[in-house]
mmCIF file of C-alpha atoms and ligand atoms in Angstrom:
data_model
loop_
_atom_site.group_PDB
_atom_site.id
_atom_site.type_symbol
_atom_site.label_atom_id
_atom_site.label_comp_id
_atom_site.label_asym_id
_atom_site.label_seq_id
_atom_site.Cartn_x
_atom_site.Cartn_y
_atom_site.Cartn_z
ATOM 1 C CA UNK A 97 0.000 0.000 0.000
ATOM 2 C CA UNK A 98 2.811 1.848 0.340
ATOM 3 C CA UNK A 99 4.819 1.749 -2.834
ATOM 4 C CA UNK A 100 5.688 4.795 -4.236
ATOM 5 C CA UNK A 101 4.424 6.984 -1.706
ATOM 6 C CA UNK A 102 6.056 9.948 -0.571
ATOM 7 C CA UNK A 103 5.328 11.150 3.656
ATOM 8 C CA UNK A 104 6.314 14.428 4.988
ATOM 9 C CA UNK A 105 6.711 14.319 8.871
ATOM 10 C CA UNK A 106 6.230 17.957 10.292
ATOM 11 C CA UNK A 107 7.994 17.623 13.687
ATOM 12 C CA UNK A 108 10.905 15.378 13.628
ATOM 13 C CA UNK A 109 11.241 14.501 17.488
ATOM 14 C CA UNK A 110 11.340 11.704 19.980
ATOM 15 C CA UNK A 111 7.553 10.271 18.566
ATOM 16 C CA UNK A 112 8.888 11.243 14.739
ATOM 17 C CA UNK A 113 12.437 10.007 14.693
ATOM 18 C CA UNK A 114 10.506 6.529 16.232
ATOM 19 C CA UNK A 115 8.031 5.897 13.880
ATOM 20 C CA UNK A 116 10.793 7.111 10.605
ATOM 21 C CA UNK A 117 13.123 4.723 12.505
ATOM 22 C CA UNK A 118 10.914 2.178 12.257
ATOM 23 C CA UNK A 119 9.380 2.511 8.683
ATOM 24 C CA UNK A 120 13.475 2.380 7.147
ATOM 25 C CA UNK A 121 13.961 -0.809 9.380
ATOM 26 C CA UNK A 122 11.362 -2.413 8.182
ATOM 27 C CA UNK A 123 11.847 -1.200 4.590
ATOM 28 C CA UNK A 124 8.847 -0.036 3.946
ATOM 29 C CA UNK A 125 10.220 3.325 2.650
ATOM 30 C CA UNK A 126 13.537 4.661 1.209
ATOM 31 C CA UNK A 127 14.774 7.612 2.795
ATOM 32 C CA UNK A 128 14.316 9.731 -0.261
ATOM 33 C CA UNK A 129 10.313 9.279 -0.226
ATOM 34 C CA UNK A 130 10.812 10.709 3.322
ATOM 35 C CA UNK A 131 11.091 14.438 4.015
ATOM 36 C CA UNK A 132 11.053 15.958 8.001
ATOM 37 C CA UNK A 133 10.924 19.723 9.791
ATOM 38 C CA UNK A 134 11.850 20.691 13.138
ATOM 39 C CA UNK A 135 11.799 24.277 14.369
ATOM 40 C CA UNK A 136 15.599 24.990 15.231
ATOM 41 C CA UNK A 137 18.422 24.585 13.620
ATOM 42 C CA UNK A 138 20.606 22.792 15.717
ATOM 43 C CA UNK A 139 18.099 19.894 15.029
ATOM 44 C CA UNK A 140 18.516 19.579 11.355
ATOM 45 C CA UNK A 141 22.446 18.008 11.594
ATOM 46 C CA UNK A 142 20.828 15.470 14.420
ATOM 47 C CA UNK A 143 17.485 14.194 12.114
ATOM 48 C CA UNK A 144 19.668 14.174 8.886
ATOM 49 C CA UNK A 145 22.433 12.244 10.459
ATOM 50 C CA UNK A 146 20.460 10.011 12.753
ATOM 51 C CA UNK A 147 17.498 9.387 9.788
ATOM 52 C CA UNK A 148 19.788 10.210 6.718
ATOM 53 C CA UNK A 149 16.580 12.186 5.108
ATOM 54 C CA UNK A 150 16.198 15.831 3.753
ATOM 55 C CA UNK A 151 15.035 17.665 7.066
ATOM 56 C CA UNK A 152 14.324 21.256 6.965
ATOM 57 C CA UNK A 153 11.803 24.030 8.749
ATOM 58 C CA UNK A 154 9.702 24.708 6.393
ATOM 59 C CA UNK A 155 6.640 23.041 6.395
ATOM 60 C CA UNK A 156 5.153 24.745 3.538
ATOM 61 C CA UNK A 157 8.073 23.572 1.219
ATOM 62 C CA UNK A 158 8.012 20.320 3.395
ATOM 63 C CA UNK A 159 4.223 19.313 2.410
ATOM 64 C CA UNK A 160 3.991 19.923 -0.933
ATOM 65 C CA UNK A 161 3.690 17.300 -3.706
ATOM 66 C CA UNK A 162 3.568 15.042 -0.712
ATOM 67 C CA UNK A 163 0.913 12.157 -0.527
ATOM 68 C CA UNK A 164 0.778 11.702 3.177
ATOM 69 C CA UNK A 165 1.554 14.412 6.179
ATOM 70 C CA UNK A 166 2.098 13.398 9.317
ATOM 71 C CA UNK A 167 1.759 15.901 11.977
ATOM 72 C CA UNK A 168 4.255 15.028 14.916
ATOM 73 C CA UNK A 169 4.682 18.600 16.614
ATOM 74 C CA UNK A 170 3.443 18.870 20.038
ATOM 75 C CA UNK A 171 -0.253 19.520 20.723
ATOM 76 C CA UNK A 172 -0.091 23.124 21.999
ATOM 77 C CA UNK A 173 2.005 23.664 18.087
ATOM 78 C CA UNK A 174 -0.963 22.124 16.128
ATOM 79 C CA UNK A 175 -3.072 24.886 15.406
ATOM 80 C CA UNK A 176 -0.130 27.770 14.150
ATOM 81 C CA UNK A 177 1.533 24.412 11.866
ATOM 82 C CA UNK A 178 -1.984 24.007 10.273
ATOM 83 C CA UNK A 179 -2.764 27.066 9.499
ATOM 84 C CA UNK A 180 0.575 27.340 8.466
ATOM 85 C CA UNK A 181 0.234 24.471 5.729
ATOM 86 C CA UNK A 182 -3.302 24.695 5.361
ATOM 87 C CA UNK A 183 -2.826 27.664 2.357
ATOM 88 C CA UNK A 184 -0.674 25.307 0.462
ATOM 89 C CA UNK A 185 -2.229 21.910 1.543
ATOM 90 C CA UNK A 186 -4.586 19.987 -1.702
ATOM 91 C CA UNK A 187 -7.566 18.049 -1.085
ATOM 92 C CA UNK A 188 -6.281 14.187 -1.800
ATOM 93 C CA UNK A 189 -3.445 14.868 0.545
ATOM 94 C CA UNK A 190 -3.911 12.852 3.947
ATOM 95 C CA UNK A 191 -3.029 14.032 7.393
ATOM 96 C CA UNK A 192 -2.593 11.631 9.978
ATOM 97 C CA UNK A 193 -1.981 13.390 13.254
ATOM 98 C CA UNK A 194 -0.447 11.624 16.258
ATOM 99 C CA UNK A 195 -0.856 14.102 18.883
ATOM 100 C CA UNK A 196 -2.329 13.477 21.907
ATOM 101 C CA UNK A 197 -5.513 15.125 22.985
ATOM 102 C CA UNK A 198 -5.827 16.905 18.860
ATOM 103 C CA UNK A 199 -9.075 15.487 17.434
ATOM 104 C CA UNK A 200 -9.703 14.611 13.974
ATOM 105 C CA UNK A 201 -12.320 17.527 13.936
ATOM 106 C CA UNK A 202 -9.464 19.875 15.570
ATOM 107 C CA UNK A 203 -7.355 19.272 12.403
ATOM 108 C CA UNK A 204 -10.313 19.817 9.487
ATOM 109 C CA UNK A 205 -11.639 22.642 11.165
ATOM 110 C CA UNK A 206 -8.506 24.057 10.580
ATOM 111 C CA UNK A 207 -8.153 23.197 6.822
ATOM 112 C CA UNK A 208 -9.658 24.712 3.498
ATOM 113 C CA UNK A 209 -10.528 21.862 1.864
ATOM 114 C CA UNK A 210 -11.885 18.400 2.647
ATOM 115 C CA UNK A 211 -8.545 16.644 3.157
ATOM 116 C CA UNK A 212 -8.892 13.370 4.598
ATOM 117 C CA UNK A 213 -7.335 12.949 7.744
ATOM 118 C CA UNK A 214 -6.633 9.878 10.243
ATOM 119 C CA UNK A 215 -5.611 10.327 14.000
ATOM 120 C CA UNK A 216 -3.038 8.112 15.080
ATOM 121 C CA UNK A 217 -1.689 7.222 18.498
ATOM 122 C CA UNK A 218 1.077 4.959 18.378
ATOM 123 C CA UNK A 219 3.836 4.723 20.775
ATOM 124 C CA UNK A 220 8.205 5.012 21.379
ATOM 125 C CA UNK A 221 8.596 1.072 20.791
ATOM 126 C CA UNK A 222 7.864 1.915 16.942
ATOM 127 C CA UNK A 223 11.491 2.221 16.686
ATOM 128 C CA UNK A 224 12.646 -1.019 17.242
ATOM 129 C CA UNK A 225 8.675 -2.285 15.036
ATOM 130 C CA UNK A 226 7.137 -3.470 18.203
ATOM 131 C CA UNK A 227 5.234 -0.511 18.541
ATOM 132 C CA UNK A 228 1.233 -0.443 19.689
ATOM 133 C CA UNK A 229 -0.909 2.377 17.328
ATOM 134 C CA UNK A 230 -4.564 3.128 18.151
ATOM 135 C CA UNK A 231 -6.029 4.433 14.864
ATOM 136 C CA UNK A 232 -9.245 6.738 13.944
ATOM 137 C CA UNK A 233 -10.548 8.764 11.188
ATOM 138 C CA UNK A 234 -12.095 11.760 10.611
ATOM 139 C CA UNK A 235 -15.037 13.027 8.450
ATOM 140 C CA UNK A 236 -13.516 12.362 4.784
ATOM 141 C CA UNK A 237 -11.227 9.556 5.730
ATOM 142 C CA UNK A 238 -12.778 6.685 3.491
ATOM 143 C CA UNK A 239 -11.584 2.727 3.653
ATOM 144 C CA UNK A 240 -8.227 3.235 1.750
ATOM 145 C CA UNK A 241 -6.972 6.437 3.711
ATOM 146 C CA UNK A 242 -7.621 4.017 6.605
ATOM 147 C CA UNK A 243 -6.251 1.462 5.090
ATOM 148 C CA UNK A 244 -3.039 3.206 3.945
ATOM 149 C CA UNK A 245 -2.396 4.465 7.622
ATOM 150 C CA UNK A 246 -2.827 1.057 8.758
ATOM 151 C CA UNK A 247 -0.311 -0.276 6.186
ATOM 152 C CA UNK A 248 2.238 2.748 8.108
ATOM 153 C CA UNK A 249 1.396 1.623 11.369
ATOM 154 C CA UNK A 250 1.509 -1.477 10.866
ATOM 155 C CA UNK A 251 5.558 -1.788 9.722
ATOM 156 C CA UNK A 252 6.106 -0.470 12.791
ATOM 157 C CA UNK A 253 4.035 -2.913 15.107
ATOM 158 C CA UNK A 254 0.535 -3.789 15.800
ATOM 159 C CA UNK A 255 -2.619 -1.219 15.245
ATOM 160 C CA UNK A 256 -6.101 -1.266 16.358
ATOM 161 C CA UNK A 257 -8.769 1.129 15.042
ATOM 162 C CA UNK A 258 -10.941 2.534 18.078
ATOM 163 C CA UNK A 259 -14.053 4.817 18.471
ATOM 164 C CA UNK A 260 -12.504 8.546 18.597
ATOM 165 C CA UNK A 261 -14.024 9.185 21.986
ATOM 166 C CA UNK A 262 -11.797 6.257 23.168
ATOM 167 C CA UNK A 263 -8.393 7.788 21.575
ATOM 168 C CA UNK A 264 -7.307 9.520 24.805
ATOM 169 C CA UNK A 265 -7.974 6.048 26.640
ATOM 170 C CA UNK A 266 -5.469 4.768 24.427
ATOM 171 C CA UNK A 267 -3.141 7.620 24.351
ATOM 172 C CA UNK A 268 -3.327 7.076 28.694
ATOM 173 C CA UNK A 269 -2.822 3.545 28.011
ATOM 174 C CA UNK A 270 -0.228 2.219 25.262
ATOM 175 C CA UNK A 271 1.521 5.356 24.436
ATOM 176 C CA UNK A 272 2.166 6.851 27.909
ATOM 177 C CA UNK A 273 2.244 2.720 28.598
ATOM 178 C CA UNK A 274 6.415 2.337 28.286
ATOM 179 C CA UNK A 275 7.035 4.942 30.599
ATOM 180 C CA UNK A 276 4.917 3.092 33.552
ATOM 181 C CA UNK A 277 6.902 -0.176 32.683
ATOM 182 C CA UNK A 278 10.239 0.739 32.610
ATOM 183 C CA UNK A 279 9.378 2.263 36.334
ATOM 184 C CA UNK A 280 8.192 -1.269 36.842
ATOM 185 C CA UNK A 281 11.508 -2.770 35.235
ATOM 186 C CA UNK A 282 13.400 -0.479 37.245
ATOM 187 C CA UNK A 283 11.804 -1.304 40.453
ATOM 188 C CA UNK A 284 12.483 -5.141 39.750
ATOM 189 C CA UNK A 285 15.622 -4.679 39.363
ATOM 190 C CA UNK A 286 16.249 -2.594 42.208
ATOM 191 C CA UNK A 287 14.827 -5.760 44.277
ATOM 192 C CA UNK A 288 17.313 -7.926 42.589
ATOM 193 C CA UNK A 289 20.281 -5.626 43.315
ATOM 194 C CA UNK A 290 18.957 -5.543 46.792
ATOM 195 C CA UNK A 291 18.863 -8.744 47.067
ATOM 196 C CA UNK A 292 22.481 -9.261 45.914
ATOM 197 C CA UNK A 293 22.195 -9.289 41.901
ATOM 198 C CA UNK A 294 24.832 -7.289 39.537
ATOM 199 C CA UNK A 295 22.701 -4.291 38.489
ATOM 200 C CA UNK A 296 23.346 -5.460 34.588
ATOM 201 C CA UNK A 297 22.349 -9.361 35.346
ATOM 202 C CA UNK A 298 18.896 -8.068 37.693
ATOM 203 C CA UNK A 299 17.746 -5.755 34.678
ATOM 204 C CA UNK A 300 18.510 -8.234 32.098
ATOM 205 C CA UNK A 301 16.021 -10.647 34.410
ATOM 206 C CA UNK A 302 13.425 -8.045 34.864
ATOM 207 C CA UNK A 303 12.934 -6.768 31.416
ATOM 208 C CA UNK A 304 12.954 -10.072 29.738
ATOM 209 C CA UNK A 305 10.470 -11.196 32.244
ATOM 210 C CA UNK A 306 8.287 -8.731 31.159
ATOM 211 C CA UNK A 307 9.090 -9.502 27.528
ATOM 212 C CA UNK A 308 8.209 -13.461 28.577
ATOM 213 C CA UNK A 309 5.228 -12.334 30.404
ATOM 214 C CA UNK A 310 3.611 -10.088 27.347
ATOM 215 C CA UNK A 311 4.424 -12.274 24.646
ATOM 216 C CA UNK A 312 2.727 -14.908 27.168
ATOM 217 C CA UNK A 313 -0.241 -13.217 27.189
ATOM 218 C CA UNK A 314 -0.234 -12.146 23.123
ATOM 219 C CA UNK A 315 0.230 -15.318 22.184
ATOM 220 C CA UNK A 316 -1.633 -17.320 23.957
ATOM 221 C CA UNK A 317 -4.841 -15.019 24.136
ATOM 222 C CA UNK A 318 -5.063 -16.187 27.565
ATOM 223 C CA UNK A 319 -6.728 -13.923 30.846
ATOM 224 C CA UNK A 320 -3.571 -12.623 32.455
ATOM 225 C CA UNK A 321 -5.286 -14.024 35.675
ATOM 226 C CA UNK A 322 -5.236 -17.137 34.293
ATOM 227 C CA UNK A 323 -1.389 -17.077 33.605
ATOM 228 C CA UNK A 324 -0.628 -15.591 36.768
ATOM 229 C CA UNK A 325 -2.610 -18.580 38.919
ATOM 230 C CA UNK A 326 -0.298 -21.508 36.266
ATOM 231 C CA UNK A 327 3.035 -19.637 38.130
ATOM 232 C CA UNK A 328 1.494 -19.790 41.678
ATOM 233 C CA UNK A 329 2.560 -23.054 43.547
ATOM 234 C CA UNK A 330 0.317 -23.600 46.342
ATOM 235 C CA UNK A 331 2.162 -22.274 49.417
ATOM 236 C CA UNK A 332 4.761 -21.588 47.446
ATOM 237 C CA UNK A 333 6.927 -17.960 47.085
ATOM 238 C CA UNK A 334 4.848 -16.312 44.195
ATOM 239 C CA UNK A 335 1.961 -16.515 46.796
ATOM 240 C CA UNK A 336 3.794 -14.370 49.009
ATOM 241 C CA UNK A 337 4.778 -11.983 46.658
ATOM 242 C CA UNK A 338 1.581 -11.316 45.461
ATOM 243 C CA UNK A 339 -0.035 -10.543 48.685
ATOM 244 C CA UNK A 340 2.899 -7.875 48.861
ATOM 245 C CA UNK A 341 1.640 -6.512 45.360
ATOM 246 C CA UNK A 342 -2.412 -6.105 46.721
ATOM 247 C CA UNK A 343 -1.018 -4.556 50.106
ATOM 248 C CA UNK A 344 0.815 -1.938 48.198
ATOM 249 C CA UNK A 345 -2.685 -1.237 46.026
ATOM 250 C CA UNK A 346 -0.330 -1.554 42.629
ATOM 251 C CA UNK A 347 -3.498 -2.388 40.559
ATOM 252 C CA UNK A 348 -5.539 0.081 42.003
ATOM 253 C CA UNK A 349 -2.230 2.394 41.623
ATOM 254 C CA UNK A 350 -2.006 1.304 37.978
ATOM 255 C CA UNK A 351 -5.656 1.979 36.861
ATOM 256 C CA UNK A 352 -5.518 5.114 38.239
ATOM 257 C CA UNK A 353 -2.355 6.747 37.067
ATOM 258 C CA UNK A 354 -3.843 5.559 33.178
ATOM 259 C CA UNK A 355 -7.489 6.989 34.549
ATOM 260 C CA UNK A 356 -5.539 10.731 35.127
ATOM 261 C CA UNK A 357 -3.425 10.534 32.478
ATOM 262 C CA UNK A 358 -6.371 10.269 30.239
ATOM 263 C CA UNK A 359 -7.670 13.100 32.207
ATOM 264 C CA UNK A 360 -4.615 15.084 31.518
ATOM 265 C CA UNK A 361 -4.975 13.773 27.462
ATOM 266 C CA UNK A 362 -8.686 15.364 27.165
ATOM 267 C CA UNK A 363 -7.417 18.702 28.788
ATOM 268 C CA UNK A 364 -4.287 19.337 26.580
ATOM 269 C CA UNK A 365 -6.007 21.220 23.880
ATOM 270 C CA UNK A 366 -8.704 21.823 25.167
ATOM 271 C CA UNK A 367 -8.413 25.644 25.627
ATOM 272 C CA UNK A 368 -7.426 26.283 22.251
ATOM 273 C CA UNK A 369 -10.345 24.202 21.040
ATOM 274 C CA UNK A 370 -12.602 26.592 23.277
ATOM 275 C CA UNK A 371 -11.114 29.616 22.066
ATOM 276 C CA UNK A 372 -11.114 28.828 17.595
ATOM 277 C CA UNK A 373 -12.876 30.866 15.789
HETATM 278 N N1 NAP B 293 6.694 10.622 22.874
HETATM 279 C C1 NAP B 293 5.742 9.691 22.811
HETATM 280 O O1 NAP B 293 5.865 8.590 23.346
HETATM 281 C C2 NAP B 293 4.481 9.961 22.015
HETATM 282 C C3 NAP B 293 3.565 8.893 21.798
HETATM 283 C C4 NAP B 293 2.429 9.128 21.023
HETATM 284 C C5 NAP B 293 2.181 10.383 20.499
HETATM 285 N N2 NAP B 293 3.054 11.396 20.745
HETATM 286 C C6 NAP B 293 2.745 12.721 20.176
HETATM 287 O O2 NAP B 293 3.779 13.031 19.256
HETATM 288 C C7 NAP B 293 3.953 14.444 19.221
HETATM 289 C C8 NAP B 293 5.433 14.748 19.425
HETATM 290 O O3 NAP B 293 5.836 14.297 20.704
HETATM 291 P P1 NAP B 293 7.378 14.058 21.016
HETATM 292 O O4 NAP B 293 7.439 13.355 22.305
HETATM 293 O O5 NAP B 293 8.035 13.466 19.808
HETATM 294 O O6 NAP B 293 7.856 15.580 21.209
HETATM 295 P P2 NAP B 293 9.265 16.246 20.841
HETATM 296 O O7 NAP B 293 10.354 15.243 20.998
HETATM 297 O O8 NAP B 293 9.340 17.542 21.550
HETATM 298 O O9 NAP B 293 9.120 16.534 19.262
HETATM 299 C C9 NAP B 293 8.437 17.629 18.723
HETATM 300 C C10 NAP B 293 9.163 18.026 17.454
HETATM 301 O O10 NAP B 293 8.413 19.074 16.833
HETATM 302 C C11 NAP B 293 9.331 20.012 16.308
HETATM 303 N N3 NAP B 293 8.618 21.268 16.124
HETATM 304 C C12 NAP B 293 8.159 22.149 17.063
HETATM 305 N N4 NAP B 293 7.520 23.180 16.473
HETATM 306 C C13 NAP B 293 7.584 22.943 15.128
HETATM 307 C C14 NAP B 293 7.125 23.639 13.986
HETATM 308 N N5 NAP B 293 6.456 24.793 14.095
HETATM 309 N N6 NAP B 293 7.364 23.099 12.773
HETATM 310 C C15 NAP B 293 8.029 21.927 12.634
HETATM 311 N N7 NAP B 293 8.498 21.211 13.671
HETATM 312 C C16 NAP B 293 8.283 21.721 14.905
HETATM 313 C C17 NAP B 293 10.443 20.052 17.345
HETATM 314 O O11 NAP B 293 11.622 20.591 16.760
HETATM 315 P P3 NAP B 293 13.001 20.745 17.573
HETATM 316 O O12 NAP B 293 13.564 19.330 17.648
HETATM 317 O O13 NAP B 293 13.829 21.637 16.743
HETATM 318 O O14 NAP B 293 12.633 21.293 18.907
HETATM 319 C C18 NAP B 293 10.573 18.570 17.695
HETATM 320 O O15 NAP B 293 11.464 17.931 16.803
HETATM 321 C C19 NAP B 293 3.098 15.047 20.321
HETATM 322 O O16 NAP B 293 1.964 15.641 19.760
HETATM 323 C C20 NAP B 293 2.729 13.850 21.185
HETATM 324 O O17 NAP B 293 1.453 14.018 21.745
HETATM 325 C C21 NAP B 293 4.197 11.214 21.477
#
């Protein structure tokens, strides 16, 4: 689906650099069908020697002739970037925007024309293809924009398509996701080291423990409660362990930090939604 397309990525940071990473590993696209911005300088010499494609800032020149535009900057930079391109922009082009919190109806109100456009929330483990994207489209998105979005996400991992009013559930969930694991990682290794393991050998356990554990559950569509019960022995230590976990309220700690961060996902542009005219 992707064969001879050409993607301009407006906003060439941690999230863009990822999912670029990720699309020239897994050879979907050359580096020539590529082209990035960033809004300084300094950052051109570290996207065109990291990514080895034309990088620039500006995203007029950046978006034209291009067939897909993915918009990378942060939220709070979405609404001057689209007005920005939207003078130059023409009506097949697609956007896909994978900010948090930006709607699909955030991005077309914005536009002159009735570009299709697909909102995307995928997450840092794009970069080594073992990324998670939650996918949605707007009013004009038809079966193939979806489809050719998919066919994006999809070289860089698995994708799901969602309602849109779930997006910021997802955005809470898989792409803020990493960051509550590696604290997790971190803290298992920590016990190790406590408990006498080399630092290096106790987060070598931990993480692929959690690799074991979610390729466990992926593959064999098991309840995680289910694999959980096959690892606790009667009376044995796992037991133990686990009554340490419900003391310490981690599930009820878990829900709740994706609960507010999908709090804090629905507020980010809120305020300039409030105030477009
Ligand atoms: N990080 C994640 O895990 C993650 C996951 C899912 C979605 N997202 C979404 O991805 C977007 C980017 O997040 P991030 O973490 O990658 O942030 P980031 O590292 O700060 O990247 C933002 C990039 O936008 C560039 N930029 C700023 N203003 C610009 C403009 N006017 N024109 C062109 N480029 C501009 C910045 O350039 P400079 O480098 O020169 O500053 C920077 O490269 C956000 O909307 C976020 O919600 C992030």
């Amino acid at each position: 689906m992707l064969e001879g397309k050409s993607i301009a990525v407006l906003g060439v940071g941690k999230l863009g650099e990822a999912l670029i990473s990720g699309l020239l590993k897994d050879k979907a696209l050359k580096p020539e069908q590529i082209q990035g911005t960033v809004a300084r300088d300094g950052s051109i010499e570290r996207v065109s020697q990291r990514l080895k494609i034309k990088v620039g800032r500006d995203n007029k020149a950046c978006v034209a002739g291009k067939d897909i535009i993915i918009l990378a900057v942060k939220p709070q930079n979405m609404d001057k970037v689209l007005r920005e391109i939207s003078e130059v922009l023409q009506p097949e082009q697609m956007l896909v925007s994978v900010a948090a919190s930006v709607t699909t109806a955030f991005v077309e109100q914005r536009l002159t024309a009735d570009n299709p456009v697909v909102r995307a929330m995928p997450n840092t483990p794009s970069v080594i293809n073992v990324g998670m994207t939650g996918l949605c489209g707007g009013k004009h998105a038809k079966q193939d924009h979806l489809s050719t979005c998919e066919a994006i996400f999809k070289c860089v991992g698995q994708t799901v398509f969602v309602e849109e009013h779930l997006m910021d559930a997802v955005t809470a969930l898989s792409a803020s996701g990493p960051a509550y694991l590696y604290v997790v990682i971190e803290s298992l290794a920590e016990a190790g080291v406590k408990l006498g393991i080399p630092r290096e050998t106790s987060t070598l356990l931990a993480a692929q423990t959690m690799l074991g554990a979610s390729t466990m559950v992926l593959d064999s569509k098991s309840h995680p409660a289910m694999l959980k019960d096959t690892v606790t022995t009667p009376a044995g230590c796992t037991i133990d362990g686990l009554m340490e976990l419900e003391e310490g309220k981690l599930r009820v700690t878990l829900i709740k930090a994706v609960v507010k961060a999908a709090e804090r996902a629905r507020e980010l542009v809120h305020s300039q939604n409030q105030n477009y005219k």
